[in-house]
Short mmCIF file of C-alpha atoms and ligand atoms in Angstrom, two decimals:
data_model
loop_
_atom_site.label_atom_id
_atom_site.label_comp_id
_atom_site.label_asym_id
_atom_site.label_seq_id
_atom_site.Cartn_x
_atom_site.Cartn_y
_atom_site.Cartn_z
CA MET A 1 -0.15 0.08 0.32
CA ALA A 2 1.01 3.60 -0.57
CA TYR A 3 0.10 6.93 0.25
CA ARG A 4 -1.16 8.99 -2.64
CA GLU A 5 -1.02 12.93 -2.91
CA ILE A 6 -4.16 14.31 -2.59
CA ARG A 7 -5.11 16.73 -5.13
CA LYS A 8 -6.49 20.50 -3.97
CA LEU A 9 -9.09 22.77 -5.03
CA GLY A 10 -7.66 24.24 -8.38
CA ASP A 11 -6.57 21.10 -9.93
CA GLU A 12 -7.98 20.61 -13.28
CA VAL A 13 -8.34 16.84 -12.19
CA LEU A 14 -11.24 17.51 -9.70
CA ARG A 15 -13.29 19.06 -12.05
CA LYS A 16 -13.37 16.54 -14.97
CA LYS A 17 -15.41 13.71 -14.75
CA ALA A 18 -14.48 10.09 -14.03
CA LEU A 19 -14.94 6.93 -16.03
CA GLU A 20 -16.91 3.53 -15.28
CA VAL A 21 -14.92 1.43 -14.26
CA THR A 22 -15.04 -1.85 -16.20
CA VAL A 23 -12.13 -4.08 -15.69
CA PHE A 24 -11.62 -5.63 -11.73
CA ASP A 25 -7.90 -6.67 -11.67
CA ASN A 26 -5.24 -6.08 -9.41
CA ARG A 27 -4.57 -2.64 -10.47
CA LEU A 28 -7.64 -1.85 -9.30
CA LYS A 29 -7.80 -3.56 -5.86
CA MET A 30 -4.10 -1.53 -5.30
CA LEU A 31 -5.71 1.19 -6.03
CA ILE A 32 -8.43 0.63 -3.43
CA GLU A 33 -6.25 0.03 -0.83
CA ASP A 34 -4.05 3.17 -1.19
CA MET A 35 -6.91 4.99 -1.19
CA VAL A 36 -7.85 3.56 2.07
CA GLU A 37 -4.42 4.07 3.33
CA THR A 38 -4.43 8.48 1.71
CA MET A 39 -8.27 8.77 3.48
CA LYS A 40 -6.96 7.07 7.08
CA LYS A 41 -3.64 9.12 7.23
CA ALA A 42 -5.36 12.30 6.29
CA ASN A 43 -8.32 11.50 9.04
CA GLY A 44 -10.87 12.03 6.34
CA ILE A 45 -14.19 10.18 6.35
CA GLY A 46 -14.29 9.25 2.39
CA LEU A 47 -12.13 9.69 -0.57
CA ALA A 48 -13.17 9.54 -4.46
CA ALA A 49 -10.74 8.13 -6.95
CA PRO A 50 -10.08 11.89 -8.78
CA GLN A 51 -8.81 13.30 -5.51
CA VAL A 52 -5.54 11.09 -6.00
CA GLY A 53 -5.61 11.92 -9.69
CA ILE A 54 -7.47 8.81 -10.73
CA LEU A 55 -10.25 9.33 -12.75
CA LYS A 56 -11.73 6.40 -12.65
CA ARG A 57 -15.41 5.68 -10.36
CA VAL A 58 -14.32 4.66 -7.36
CA VAL A 59 -15.09 5.45 -3.87
CA VAL A 60 -13.99 4.91 0.01
CA ILE A 61 -16.15 5.45 3.02
CA ASP A 62 -15.59 5.16 6.57
CA ILE A 63 -17.31 7.42 8.86
CA GLY A 64 -16.23 5.76 11.81
CA GLU A 65 -18.72 2.30 11.55
CA GLY A 66 -16.65 0.49 9.01
CA LEU A 67 -15.40 0.77 5.27
CA TYR A 68 -16.92 0.90 2.59
CA THR A 69 -15.86 0.72 -1.18
CA PHE A 70 -18.38 1.97 -4.09
CA VAL A 71 -17.52 1.25 -7.17
CA ASN A 72 -19.26 2.94 -10.12
CA PRO A 73 -21.79 3.67 -7.52
CA GLU A 74 -25.33 5.22 -8.30
CA ILE A 75 -27.92 6.54 -6.34
CA ILE A 76 -31.21 5.66 -7.18
CA GLU A 77 -33.34 6.64 -4.96
CA MET A 78 -33.54 10.00 -2.60
CA SER A 79 -35.82 11.44 0.23
CA GLY A 80 -36.16 14.33 2.65
CA GLU A 81 -32.98 16.49 3.29
CA ILE A 82 -31.14 17.96 5.95
CA ILE A 83 -28.22 20.97 6.29
CA ASP A 84 -25.38 20.41 7.82
CA ILE A 85 -21.70 21.30 7.37
CA GLU A 86 -19.57 19.50 5.51
CA GLY A 87 -15.49 19.96 4.92
CA CYS A 88 -12.90 18.52 2.06
CA LEU A 89 -9.61 16.12 1.84
CA SER A 90 -9.02 18.84 -1.20
CA ILE A 91 -10.41 22.00 0.39
CA PRO A 92 -8.67 21.81 3.62
CA GLY A 93 -9.57 24.39 6.16
CA VAL A 94 -12.77 25.41 4.24
CA TYR A 95 -16.46 24.40 5.41
CA GLY A 96 -19.73 25.15 4.62
CA GLU A 97 -23.68 24.22 5.04
CA VAL A 98 -25.02 21.96 2.41
CA ALA A 99 -28.39 19.97 1.95
CA ARG A 100 -28.34 16.81 1.02
CA PRO A 101 -30.80 13.69 1.28
CA LYS A 102 -31.80 12.50 4.76
CA LYS A 103 -31.68 8.42 3.53
CA LEU A 104 -31.05 7.09 0.16
CA LYS A 105 -30.33 4.08 -1.76
CA VAL A 106 -26.69 3.67 -3.67
CA LYS A 107 -26.04 0.59 -6.22
CA ALA A 108 -22.63 -0.40 -6.91
CA GLN A 109 -20.17 -2.92 -7.39
CA ASP A 110 -17.58 -4.14 -5.15
CA GLU A 111 -13.45 -4.60 -5.57
CA LYS A 112 -14.39 -7.88 -7.73
CA GLY A 113 -17.56 -6.79 -9.83
CA LEU A 114 -20.31 -8.18 -7.13
CA SER A 115 -23.47 -5.99 -7.81
CA PHE A 116 -24.86 -4.93 -4.36
CA GLU A 117 -27.26 -2.28 -2.86
CA ILE A 118 -27.46 -0.68 0.07
CA GLU A 119 -29.43 1.81 2.28
CA ALA A 120 -27.44 4.86 3.90
CA GLU A 121 -28.67 8.14 6.31
CA GLY A 122 -27.17 11.32 8.15
CA LEU A 123 -23.65 11.24 7.71
CA PHE A 124 -23.13 8.21 5.30
CA ALA A 125 -25.67 9.29 3.15
CA ARG A 126 -24.06 12.43 2.80
CA ALA A 127 -20.66 11.25 2.21
CA ILE A 128 -21.92 9.26 -0.41
CA CYS A 129 -23.41 11.91 -2.61
CA HIS A 130 -20.30 14.18 -1.27
CA GLU A 131 -18.23 11.15 -3.09
CA VAL A 132 -20.30 10.92 -5.98
CA ASP A 133 -20.31 14.90 -6.77
CA HIS A 134 -16.60 13.98 -6.87
CA LEU A 135 -16.72 11.51 -9.63
CA ASN A 136 -19.29 13.98 -11.55
CA GLY A 137 -15.95 16.94 -10.89
CA VAL A 138 -18.71 18.85 -8.32
CA LEU A 139 -17.07 19.82 -5.61
CA PHE A 140 -19.24 20.75 -2.47
CA ILE A 141 -18.62 24.69 -2.32
CA ASP A 142 -20.32 24.85 -5.43
CA LYS A 143 -23.55 23.62 -3.36
CA ALA A 144 -22.44 25.30 -0.05
CA LYS A 145 -24.92 28.39 0.90
CA ASN A 146 -22.59 29.90 2.97
CA ILE A 147 -18.96 29.17 3.64
CA ILE A 148 -17.93 28.89 7.65
CA GLU A 149 -14.80 28.23 9.56
CA GLU A 150 -16.27 25.44 12.13
CA LYS A 151 -14.36 21.70 11.96
CA LYS A 152 -15.91 18.90 10.90
CA ASP A 153 -15.35 15.80 8.71
CA GLU A 154 -13.29 16.05 5.40
CA ALA A 155 -14.42 13.70 2.59
NI1 NI B 201 -14.50 16.12 -0.66
#
């Protein structure tokens, strides 16, 4: 495993659309392992592959309730709305209030290509939305109603 540099705001790669993963090989497994190590070292709760410069639809999330890997994630159901403070490892020190669904259902594949669906709510749902946005070149500051200073989780 290896730590990979986290790309910061201003890096063009963060604004590009990531491509669907079609090959589930050792290279993908290594990318996922590196993303997990990078996320943990940075004390983040989530990381998307474009944040380490790789334009593939791969996300890792750990909000403290175990590690989840999502390859080619697609949010297929959403309900409710919660406004809460959000941060991003690619925009350190900046936080803002963002509206996200209270609950959602996401469909994805694991590192071997097996499809699964999972329901999420609260912070987990927020992290999934934040990371899926990264795969589409969208950052939380695009959606934040206001930018504040209070320290929160970064993803
Ligand atoms: Ni982020």
